[in-house]
Coordinates of C-alpha atoms in Angstrom, one line a residue:
Chain R
M1 CA -23.9 11.6 21.6
S2 CA -27.2 11.1 20.8
K3 CA -28.1 14.3 21.4
E4 CA -25.8 16.0 19.1
L5 CA -26.8 13.6 16.3
E6 CA -30.6 15.1 16.9
N7 CA -29.6 18.1 15.8
K8 CA -30.0 18.8 12.3
G9 CA -28.0 21.3 11.2
Q10 CA -25.1 19.5 13.1
T11 CA -22.8 17.3 10.8
N12 CA -19.7 17.3 13.0
V13 CA -20.5 13.8 14.3
Q14 CA -16.4 13.2 15.3
A15 CA -15.8 16.4 17.4
E16 CA -16.6 14.5 20.4
T17 CA -14.5 11.7 19.4
T18 CA -11.0 11.4 20.2
P19 CA -8.7 10.9 16.9
S20 CA -7.4 7.4 17.8
N21 CA -8.7 4.2 17.0
S22 CA -12.7 4.9 17.8
V23 CA -14.4 4.1 14.9
T24 CA -17.9 5.6 15.7
P25 CA -19.3 4.3 12.1
S26 CA -22.8 4.5 13.2
P27 CA -23.0 8.3 13.7
L28 CA -21.4 8.5 10.4
V29 CA -24.2 6.4 8.4
A30 CA -26.6 8.5 10.4
A31 CA -25.3 12.0 10.0
L32 CA -25.0 10.8 6.1
R33 CA -28.9 9.8 5.8
R34 CA -29.9 12.6 7.7
E35 CA -28.0 14.8 5.2
K36 CA -28.8 13.4 1.9
P37 CA -31.1 10.1 2.4
D38 CA -31.7 9.7 -1.0
W39 CA -27.9 8.9 -1.7
A40 CA -27.4 6.0 1.1
G41 CA -29.3 3.4 -0.4
E42 CA -28.5 0.2 2.0
V43 CA -25.7 0.2 5.0
I44 CA -24.6 -2.6 5.9
E45 CA -22.4 -2.9 9.0
A46 CA -20.0 -5.9 9.6
F47 CA -17.1 -6.9 11.2
G48 CA -16.6 -3.3 12.7
E49 CA -17.0 -1.8 9.1
V50 CA -19.6 0.0 7.4
T51 CA -20.6 -0.1 3.3
V52 CA -22.6 2.1 2.2
I53 CA -24.6 0.9 -1.0
V54 CA -24.5 4.2 -3.3
P55 CA -26.6 4.6 -6.6
R56 CA -24.2 4.7 -9.6
E57 CA -25.7 7.8 -10.7
N58 CA -24.6 9.7 -7.6
I59 CA -20.9 8.3 -6.8
L60 CA -19.1 11.3 -8.0
E61 CA -21.3 13.7 -6.4
I62 CA -21.5 12.0 -3.0
C63 CA -17.3 11.5 -3.0
S64 CA -16.8 15.0 -3.9
Y65 CA -19.4 15.7 -0.7
L66 CA -18.0 13.4 1.6
K67 CA -14.3 14.2 0.8
T68 CA -14.9 18.1 2.2
A69 CA -17.8 17.9 4.3
P70 CA -17.1 18.7 8.1
G71 CA -17.7 15.7 10.3
F72 CA -16.6 13.4 7.0
E73 CA -13.4 14.9 5.5
F74 CA -12.9 11.9 4.0
N75 CA -9.8 13.1 2.2
F76 CA -7.9 10.0 1.5
L77 CA -8.9 7.4 -1.3
A78 CA -7.1 4.3 0.5
D79 CA -8.0 2.3 -2.0
L80 CA -10.7 1.4 -5.3
C81 CA -11.3 -1.8 -6.5
A82 CA -13.8 -4.0 -8.1
A83 CA -15.1 -7.5 -7.3
D84 CA -17.0 -10.1 -9.7
R85 CA -19.9 -11.2 -7.9
G86 CA -20.4 -14.5 -11.0
P87 CA -21.5 -14.2 -14.6
E88 CA -24.9 -15.2 -13.8
E89 CA -25.2 -12.7 -10.9
E90 CA -27.2 -9.7 -11.0
P91 CA -25.8 -6.7 -10.8
R92 CA -22.9 -8.7 -11.3
F93 CA -20.1 -6.1 -10.3
E94 CA -19.4 -4.0 -7.4
V95 CA -16.7 -1.3 -7.4
N96 CA -15.7 -0.3 -3.9
Y97 CA -14.7 2.7 -2.3
H98 CA -12.2 2.9 0.6
L99 CA -12.5 6.0 2.2
F100 CA -10.1 7.3 5.3
S101 CA -10.0 10.4 6.8
I102 CA -6.3 11.5 7.9
T103 CA -7.6 14.1 10.1
K104 CA -10.8 12.0 11.8
H105 CA -9.5 9.0 11.6
H106 CA -12.4 6.9 10.3
R107 CA -13.0 4.9 7.3
L108 CA -16.1 4.4 5.1
R109 CA -16.6 1.7 2.3
L110 CA -18.8 2.9 -0.6
K111 CA -20.1 -0.2 -3.1
V112 CA -21.6 0.7 -6.3
L113 CA -23.5 -1.7 -7.9
L114 CA -22.9 -2.4 -11.8
N115 CA -25.1 -4.9 -14.1
D116 CA -22.8 -7.0 -16.8
D117 CA -24.4 -5.7 -19.8
D118 CA -23.5 -2.2 -18.4
P119 CA -20.3 -1.8 -16.5
H120 CA -19.8 1.7 -16.5
V121 CA -19.6 4.2 -13.7
Q122 CA -18.1 7.7 -13.5
T123 CA -14.6 8.2 -12.5
V124 CA -13.6 9.9 -9.4
T125 CA -10.0 11.5 -10.8
G126 CA -11.7 14.4 -10.0
V127 CA -11.9 14.2 -6.3
W128 CA -9.1 12.1 -5.6
R129 CA -6.1 12.1 -8.5
T130 CA -4.8 8.8 -6.5
A131 CA -7.9 7.2 -8.3
N132 CA -6.3 7.6 -11.6
W133 CA -4.2 4.1 -11.4
H134 CA -6.8 2.6 -9.5
E135 CA -9.5 2.8 -11.9
R136 CA -7.0 2.0 -14.7
E137 CA -5.9 -1.2 -13.0
T138 CA -10.3 -1.8 -11.7
F139 CA -10.4 -1.0 -16.1
D140 CA -7.5 -3.4 -16.7
L141 CA -8.3 -6.6 -14.6
M142 CA -12.3 -6.4 -14.3
G143 CA -13.5 -4.4 -17.2
I144 CA -15.0 -1.7 -15.3
I145 CA -15.3 1.4 -17.6
F146 CA -15.0 4.7 -15.7
D147 CA -16.5 7.6 -18.0
G148 CA -14.8 10.5 -17.8
H149 CA -11.2 9.2 -17.3
P150 CA -8.6 10.6 -18.7
D151 CA -6.4 8.0 -19.2
L152 CA -8.2 5.1 -19.2
R153 CA -5.9 1.8 -20.9
R154 CA -4.6 -1.0 -19.4
I155 CA -1.7 -0.7 -17.1
L156 CA -0.4 -4.4 -16.0
L157 CA -1.3 -6.2 -18.8
P158 CA -0.4 -5.8 -22.2
D159 CA -2.5 -3.1 -24.8
D160 CA -3.5 -6.1 -26.8
W161 CA -4.4 -8.7 -24.2
E162 CA -7.7 -9.4 -24.8
G163 CA -10.7 -9.8 -21.9
H164 CA -10.3 -9.3 -18.6
A165 CA -8.7 -11.3 -16.4
L166 CA -9.8 -11.2 -12.7
R167 CA -13.4 -12.0 -13.8
K168 CA -14.9 -15.0 -12.8
D169 CA -15.5 -16.5 -16.5
F170 CA -11.8 -15.5 -17.6
P171 CA -10.4 -19.3 -17.7
L172 CA -7.2 -20.0 -15.6
R173 CA -5.8 -22.4 -17.9
G174 CA -5.1 -22.9 -22.0
F175 CA -3.2 -20.9 -24.8
D176 CA -6.5 -18.8 -26.0
A177 CA -8.5 -17.0 -23.5
R178 CA -11.9 -16.8 -26.4
R179 CA -11.4 -20.5 -27.5
S180 CA -10.7 -22.1 -24.1
A181 CA -13.8 -19.7 -22.6
S182 CA -16.5 -21.0 -25.5
Chain V
M1 CA 3.7 -2.5 -25.0
H2 CA 2.0 0.1 -23.4
Q3 CA 1.6 3.2 -26.1
V4 CA 3.1 6.1 -25.0
E5 CA 1.2 9.2 -26.1
I6 CA 3.6 12.0 -26.8
A7 CA 2.9 15.4 -28.9
T8 CA 5.6 16.9 -30.4
T9 CA 5.4 20.3 -32.1
R10 CA 7.5 19.7 -35.0
E11 CA 7.2 17.3 -37.9
T12 CA 9.7 14.9 -37.0
L13 CA 11.6 14.1 -33.9
L14 CA 15.3 15.5 -35.8
D15 CA 13.7 19.0 -36.2
S16 CA 12.4 18.6 -32.6
P17 CA 14.4 20.1 -29.8
E18 CA 12.8 17.1 -27.6
M19 CA 13.7 13.9 -27.4
I20 CA 12.1 10.7 -25.9
L21 CA 14.2 8.5 -24.3
N22 CA 13.3 5.2 -22.8
M23 CA 14.7 4.3 -19.1
G24 CA 14.4 0.8 -18.8
P25 CA 12.8 -1.6 -18.2
Q26 CA 16.7 -3.2 -17.7
H27 CA 17.7 -0.3 -15.8
P28 CA 19.7 -0.8 -12.4
S29 CA 18.1 2.4 -10.8
T30 CA 14.8 1.5 -11.5
H31 CA 15.2 -0.9 -8.6
G32 CA 13.3 -3.8 -10.9
V33 CA 11.6 -4.1 -14.0
L34 CA 10.3 -0.7 -14.3
R35 CA 10.3 1.2 -17.7
V36 CA 10.0 5.0 -17.8
V37 CA 9.6 6.6 -20.9
L38 CA 10.8 10.3 -20.6
R39 CA 10.3 13.3 -22.8
L40 CA 13.3 15.4 -22.3
D41 CA 14.4 18.6 -23.7
G42 CA 18.0 18.4 -23.2
E43 CA 18.3 17.1 -20.3
T44 CA 15.2 18.7 -18.5
V45 CA 12.5 16.0 -17.7
M46 CA 9.3 17.5 -19.5
D47 CA 6.9 14.4 -19.2
L48 CA 6.9 11.1 -18.3
D49 CA 5.2 7.8 -18.6
C50 CA 5.9 4.5 -16.1
D51 CA 5.2 1.3 -18.3
I52 CA 4.6 -1.6 -15.4
G53 CA 3.1 -4.8 -15.5
Y54 CA 6.5 -6.4 -16.2
L55 CA 6.0 -8.8 -13.0
H56 CA 2.9 -9.5 -13.3
R57 CA 1.8 -12.9 -11.8
G58 CA -1.5 -12.8 -11.5
M59 CA -1.7 -13.0 -7.3
E60 CA -4.6 -12.1 -7.0
K61 CA -6.4 -14.8 -9.3
I62 CA -4.0 -16.7 -7.9
A63 CA -5.4 -16.3 -4.5
E64 CA -9.0 -17.5 -5.5
S65 CA -8.2 -20.8 -6.0
R66 CA -6.5 -21.8 -2.9
Q67 CA -7.1 -22.4 0.6
Y68 CA -6.2 -19.3 3.1
P69 CA -3.4 -21.0 4.8
M70 CA -1.7 -21.8 1.2
I71 CA -2.1 -17.9 0.5
A72 CA 0.2 -16.3 2.9
P73 CA 3.4 -16.9 1.2
Y74 CA 2.4 -15.9 -2.0
W75 CA 2.2 -12.6 -0.2
D76 CA 6.0 -13.0 0.5
R77 CA 6.5 -12.5 -3.2
L78 CA 4.6 -9.0 -3.4
D79 CA 6.9 -6.7 -1.6
Y80 CA 10.0 -9.4 -1.4
L81 CA 11.9 -7.1 0.6
A82 CA 9.2 -6.9 3.8
A83 CA 8.2 -10.1 3.1
V84 CA 7.4 -10.1 7.0
S85 CA 4.9 -7.1 7.2
N86 CA 3.0 -8.4 3.7
G87 CA 2.3 -11.7 5.8
L88 CA 1.2 -9.7 9.0
V89 CA -1.7 -8.1 6.6
W90 CA -2.7 -11.2 5.1
V91 CA -2.9 -13.1 8.3
E92 CA -4.7 -10.3 10.4
T93 CA -7.4 -9.6 7.8
V94 CA -8.4 -13.5 8.2
E95 CA -8.0 -13.3 11.9
Q96 CA -9.9 -10.5 12.4
M97 CA -12.7 -11.5 10.3
M98 CA -12.6 -15.0 12.0
G99 CA -12.7 -13.4 15.2
L100 CA -9.9 -15.0 16.4
D101 CA -8.1 -14.2 20.0
V102 CA -4.6 -13.9 19.3
P103 CA -2.4 -14.4 22.4
P104 CA -0.4 -11.4 23.3
R105 CA 2.8 -13.0 23.3
A106 CA 2.2 -13.8 19.6
H107 CA 1.3 -10.1 18.8
Y108 CA 4.7 -9.0 20.7
I109 CA 6.8 -11.1 18.8
R110 CA 5.2 -10.1 15.6
T111 CA 5.3 -6.7 16.3
I112 CA 9.5 -7.1 17.1
L113 CA 9.5 -9.2 13.6
T114 CA 7.7 -6.5 11.9
E115 CA 9.9 -3.3 13.0
L116 CA 13.1 -5.4 12.3
N117 CA 11.6 -6.1 8.5
R118 CA 10.9 -2.7 8.5
I119 CA 14.4 -1.6 9.5
A120 CA 15.7 -4.1 7.2
S121 CA 13.9 -2.7 4.1
H122 CA 14.9 0.7 5.3
L123 CA 18.6 -0.3 5.2
L124 CA 18.1 -1.9 1.6
W125 CA 16.6 1.5 0.7
L126 CA 19.2 3.3 2.1
A127 CA 22.2 1.5 0.6
T128 CA 20.4 1.3 -2.8
H129 CA 19.4 4.8 -3.0
A130 CA 22.3 5.9 -2.0
L131 CA 24.6 3.9 -4.5
D132 CA 22.1 5.5 -7.1
I133 CA 23.3 8.9 -6.2
G134 CA 27.3 7.8 -5.9
A135 CA 27.6 6.7 -2.3
V136 CA 29.4 3.4 -2.5
T137 CA 30.3 3.1 1.0
V138 CA 26.5 3.2 2.5
L139 CA 25.7 0.0 0.6
L140 CA 28.3 -2.2 2.6
W141 CA 27.5 -0.9 5.8
C142 CA 23.4 -0.7 5.1
L143 CA 24.1 -4.8 3.7
R144 CA 26.2 -5.4 7.0
E145 CA 23.7 -4.7 9.3
R146 CA 20.7 -5.9 7.3
E147 CA 22.8 -9.1 7.8
E148 CA 22.2 -9.4 11.4
I149 CA 18.4 -9.1 11.0
L150 CA 17.8 -11.7 8.2
K151 CA 20.0 -14.0 10.6
I152 CA 17.6 -13.7 13.2
F153 CA 15.1 -14.4 10.2
E154 CA 16.8 -17.2 9.4
R155 CA 17.1 -18.6 12.7
Q156 CA 13.4 -17.9 13.9
F157 CA 11.5 -18.5 9.8
G158 CA 14.2 -20.7 8.1
A159 CA 14.4 -18.5 5.1
R160 CA 16.1 -15.2 4.8
L161 CA 13.9 -13.1 2.7
T162 CA 10.7 -14.7 1.6
C163 CA 9.9 -16.1 5.2
H164 CA 6.4 -17.2 5.3
A165 CA 6.5 -16.0 8.9
W166 CA 3.2 -16.4 10.5
R167 CA 0.1 -18.2 10.5
I168 CA -3.4 -17.7 11.0
G169 CA -3.8 -17.5 14.6
G170 CA -0.3 -16.8 15.6
M171 CA 3.2 -18.1 14.6
P172 CA 4.3 -21.5 13.3
N173 CA 6.9 -21.4 16.2
D174 CA 7.5 -20.2 19.3
A175 CA 10.9 -17.5 19.6
Y176 CA 13.9 -19.7 19.3
D177 CA 16.2 -20.2 22.6
D178 CA 18.3 -17.1 22.0
F179 CA 15.8 -14.7 20.0
E180 CA 16.2 -12.2 22.9
K181 CA 19.9 -12.8 23.1
D182 CA 19.9 -11.8 19.6
V183 CA 17.6 -9.2 19.0
R184 CA 18.9 -7.3 22.3
Q185 CA 22.7 -7.4 20.7
F186 CA 21.2 -5.7 17.5
V187 CA 18.9 -3.1 19.3
N188 CA 22.0 -2.2 21.3
N189 CA 24.5 -2.3 18.3
F190 CA 22.3 -0.4 16.0
P191 CA 22.0 3.2 17.1
K192 CA 25.9 4.1 16.4
R193 CA 25.5 2.5 13.0
I194 CA 22.7 4.7 12.3
D195 CA 25.1 7.7 13.4
E196 CA 27.5 6.0 10.8
Y197 CA 25.2 7.1 7.9
E198 CA 24.8 10.0 9.2
T199 CA 28.3 11.0 9.5
V200 CA 28.7 10.0 5.6
L201 CA 25.7 11.9 4.1
S202 CA 23.5 14.0 6.4
E203 CA 26.1 16.6 5.8
N204 CA 27.9 15.5 2.6
R205 CA 27.9 18.4 0.0
I206 CA 27.3 15.8 -3.1
W207 CA 24.4 14.3 -0.6
L208 CA 22.6 17.4 -0.2
S209 CA 23.3 18.7 -3.5
R210 CA 21.9 15.6 -5.4
T211 CA 18.6 15.5 -2.6
V212 CA 17.8 19.0 -1.2
G213 CA 14.6 20.7 -3.2
I214 CA 14.5 17.5 -5.3
G215 CA 11.1 16.1 -5.9
V216 CA 9.2 18.5 -3.7
I217 CA 5.6 17.5 -3.1
S218 CA 3.4 19.5 -0.7
A219 CA 1.4 17.8 1.6
E220 CA -1.7 18.6 -0.3
D221 CA -0.5 16.9 -3.4
A222 CA 0.7 14.1 -1.1
I223 CA -2.6 13.2 0.1
A224 CA -4.4 13.9 -3.0
I225 CA -2.1 11.5 -4.9
G226 CA -2.6 8.9 -2.2
L227 CA 0.9 8.8 -1.1
S228 CA 1.5 7.2 2.2
G229 CA 4.6 5.9 4.8
P230 CA 7.5 7.6 4.7
A231 CA 6.9 9.5 1.4
L232 CA 3.6 11.1 2.8
R233 CA 5.3 11.9 6.4
G234 CA 8.2 13.3 4.4
S235 CA 5.6 16.1 3.2
G236 CA 4.5 16.9 7.1
V237 CA 1.6 15.1 7.0
A238 CA 1.4 12.5 10.4
W239 CA -0.5 9.8 9.7
D240 CA 1.0 6.5 10.6
I241 CA -1.6 3.2 10.8
R242 CA 0.7 2.2 13.8
K243 CA -0.5 4.9 15.6
A244 CA -3.8 5.9 14.0
R245 CA -5.3 2.7 14.1
P246 CA -3.2 -0.1 16.1
Y247 CA -2.8 -3.2 15.2
A248 CA -0.6 -6.2 16.4
A249 CA 0.9 -4.8 20.0
Y250 CA 1.1 -1.1 18.9
A251 CA -0.9 -0.1 21.1
D252 CA 1.0 -0.6 24.1
M253 CA 3.9 0.7 22.5
D254 CA 5.8 4.5 23.1
F255 CA 7.4 6.1 19.9
D256 CA 7.3 8.9 17.9
I257 CA 6.1 10.0 14.2
P258 CA 8.9 11.6 12.5
L259 CA 7.7 14.3 9.9
G260 CA 9.5 16.1 7.2
E261 CA 8.8 20.0 6.1
N262 CA 9.8 20.5 2.7
G263 CA 8.8 17.2 1.1
D264 CA 11.9 16.9 -0.7
T265 CA 14.0 13.8 -1.1
Y266 CA 16.4 15.0 1.8
D267 CA 13.5 15.2 4.3
R268 CA 12.4 11.8 3.0
Y269 CA 16.1 10.3 3.9
L270 CA 15.7 11.8 7.2
V271 CA 12.5 10.7 7.9
R272 CA 13.5 7.4 7.1
L273 CA 16.3 7.3 9.3
E274 CA 14.3 8.4 12.1
E275 CA 11.9 6.0 11.7
M276 CA 14.5 3.1 11.8
R277 CA 15.2 4.8 15.2
Q278 CA 12.0 4.6 16.4
S279 CA 11.7 1.2 15.5
R280 CA 14.7 0.3 17.4
R281 CA 12.3 2.1 20.1
I282 CA 9.7 -0.6 19.9
V283 CA 11.7 -3.5 19.4
Q284 CA 13.6 -2.0 22.4
Q285 CA 10.1 -1.8 24.4
A286 CA 8.6 -5.1 23.2
I287 CA 11.4 -7.5 24.1
D288 CA 11.5 -5.7 27.8
N289 CA 7.8 -6.8 27.9
L290 CA 7.4 -9.9 26.0
P291 CA 4.8 -11.7 27.9
D292 CA 4.8 -15.5 28.2
G293 CA 2.2 -17.7 27.1
P294 CA 1.0 -19.4 23.7
V295 CA 1.6 -17.9 20.6
N296 CA -1.6 -19.6 18.6
A297 CA -5.4 -18.7 18.6
K298 CA -7.5 -22.1 18.8
V299 CA -7.8 -22.2 15.0
P300 CA -10.0 -24.4 13.5
K301 CA -9.0 -27.2 11.1
I302 CA -10.1 -25.6 8.2
V303 CA -10.2 -22.3 8.1
K304 CA -13.6 -20.7 7.0
P305 CA -14.1 -17.2 7.8
P306 CA -17.6 -16.3 7.3
A307 CA -19.2 -14.8 4.3
G308 CA -18.8 -11.0 3.5
D309 CA -15.9 -8.3 3.0
Y310 CA -13.7 -7.0 5.0
Y311 CA -10.8 -4.1 4.5
H312 CA -7.5 -4.2 6.3
S313 CA -4.5 -2.5 6.2
I314 CA -1.4 -1.8 8.0
E315 CA 1.5 0.5 8.4
G316 CA 4.3 -1.2 6.0
P317 CA 7.9 0.1 5.6
K318 CA 6.9 1.6 2.2
G319 CA 3.2 2.7 3.4
E320 CA -0.2 1.3 3.9
I321 CA -0.5 -2.2 2.8
G322 CA -4.1 -2.9 2.5
C323 CA -5.7 -6.3 2.0
Y324 CA -9.6 -6.3 0.9
L325 CA -10.8 -9.8 1.5
V326 CA -14.4 -11.1 0.2
A327 CA -15.0 -14.4 2.0
D328 CA -18.2 -16.2 1.0
G329 CA -17.8 -19.2 3.6
T330 CA -15.8 -21.9 1.7
S331 CA -12.2 -22.4 2.6
S332 CA -11.1 -19.9 -0.7
P333 CA -11.5 -16.6 -0.6
W334 CA -14.0 -15.5 -3.2
R335 CA -11.7 -12.1 -4.2
V336 CA -8.7 -10.6 -2.7
R337 CA -7.3 -7.2 -3.4
V338 CA -3.9 -5.8 -2.1
R339 CA -3.5 -2.1 -1.9
P340 CA 0.4 -1.9 -2.5
P341 CA 2.0 0.9 -1.4
S342 CA 5.0 1.0 -3.9
L343 CA 2.5 1.2 -7.0
I344 CA 0.5 4.3 -5.7
N345 CA 3.5 6.0 -4.5
L346 CA 4.8 5.4 -8.1
Q347 CA 1.8 7.6 -9.1
A348 CA 3.4 10.8 -8.2
L349 CA 6.7 10.1 -10.1
R350 CA 5.7 12.2 -12.8
Q351 CA 4.4 15.4 -10.5
M352 CA 8.1 15.0 -9.0
C353 CA 10.6 14.2 -11.9
I354 CA 9.1 17.4 -14.0
G355 CA 11.4 20.2 -14.6
H356 CA 14.2 18.3 -13.1
L357 CA 17.4 16.6 -14.7
V358 CA 17.4 13.1 -16.0
A359 CA 19.7 12.6 -13.3
D360 CA 17.6 13.4 -10.7
V361 CA 14.8 10.9 -11.8
V362 CA 17.2 8.3 -10.3
A363 CA 17.3 9.9 -7.2
I364 CA 13.3 10.6 -7.2
I365 CA 12.9 6.6 -7.9
G366 CA 15.2 5.6 -4.6
T367 CA 13.5 8.2 -2.4
L368 CA 10.1 6.5 -3.2
D369 CA 11.1 3.2 -2.3
I370 CA 9.5 1.1 -4.9
V371 CA 9.6 -2.7 -5.1
L372 CA 8.1 -3.9 -8.6
G373 CA 7.0 -7.1 -7.0
E374 CA 4.3 -5.7 -5.1
I375 CA 3.4 -2.8 -8.1
D376 CA 2.9 -5.8 -10.9
R377 CA 1.7 -8.6 -8.4

């Protein structure tokens, strides 16, 4: 395995693994780092999963690349969601992209970190169409704004709803969200 | 509620040959509270928009203020027709994060009951789908078989629909005394029941004309739009998490993944029927090889997964049920996200319906097998 990885031009890291449940994340990340060193900022491996923290500016580029590049082939966006780390944290928000490969059967999580005062990230609807409703929901409940989204409006809550319900500073009780929040 | 932007080329609606039709939210064939706004030219669907969220209960928000074991019953209310599967994804996520070693007997019983749940869910799908299209007999037959499964659930869990089936680390109780007998009886009777449905539907002229070539979606489109479960396999994509990333006891089971060819409503019908047969096969194997032993792992009194995040998904009856858990090391999760298969599958409705007749919208909503409890959460 390592010999093949050292081969600089070779990105087909999954070739020798059987397409069963064998997840070989480390070669995946190694290949990513080798191919695009400035993209993969920080790599976390925990609970048998790989998370790559990518800069916000690169998300569209990296997703398009991972979707088709041989050896990666993440053709299936399983899930897209956001989490609020807390109002006092900086960066406050994280947007998670759970990528799956239907051909290679491996998975990868991309994470984009966003500040409270600028929760913008580029949409990936152009890469995977399924991201459309995922991003609408993330906007609705977490207030992340996906630049370039074709139809960014609320999906679960009413249009005249104020605030974003899954944020940590959204009040759990009371009738008027704004009043009880202050 | 949500504004629907519909472009009309004429000055007023009266001048326009196009018409806006509201379907739902209280409409029997939308299987819950789904509102579909249709733009029609005559009876042909030109465009549509789904309005969802009528059943939004804020499950993900609620879960942030509950302790880990308290969340499981909420998960039953997502896809209430597959409460056992939903419960499984939650407990497995927490177990895998904590590194709990669930005994094999628990895995086997989980596999049996989850597969029975898949059969029950598919039976109700077939019942309502056939009813929508006009075949009433199948409804009665399917509910008859589903009743047998619900009886097993009732004896095992004490509830028929929202079972609260599992506990973190294993099961609340071992299988009840007659469990094997009941399951075997069902397994033995079931094949001829499926044959009965096939007799009524598979070569029925009305059924064929209502389903063949309706709601066609190609394999590439299905992947791009994120379809999963039988809806994806109906288009010929062999993607089944039970095979690709086995959980519970599926690694020990021998079964096939049925695939469609044309990606139309009829193929998805055939795929689901065959899936029921395969599920029966899995149950048969699991009950034959059911190991002895305990059904619970050693679980700390207070469940506290280590800080970090984890995504786990299983193959539910409707598709990939995922659970993304962010733990902060306390007894409550920091953030929980459910990846509901019905929501993502419903996204395909627009593409599948355009160009078809209004009556076909009903058939296509049926073939997607959506449950609004899961879509709205």
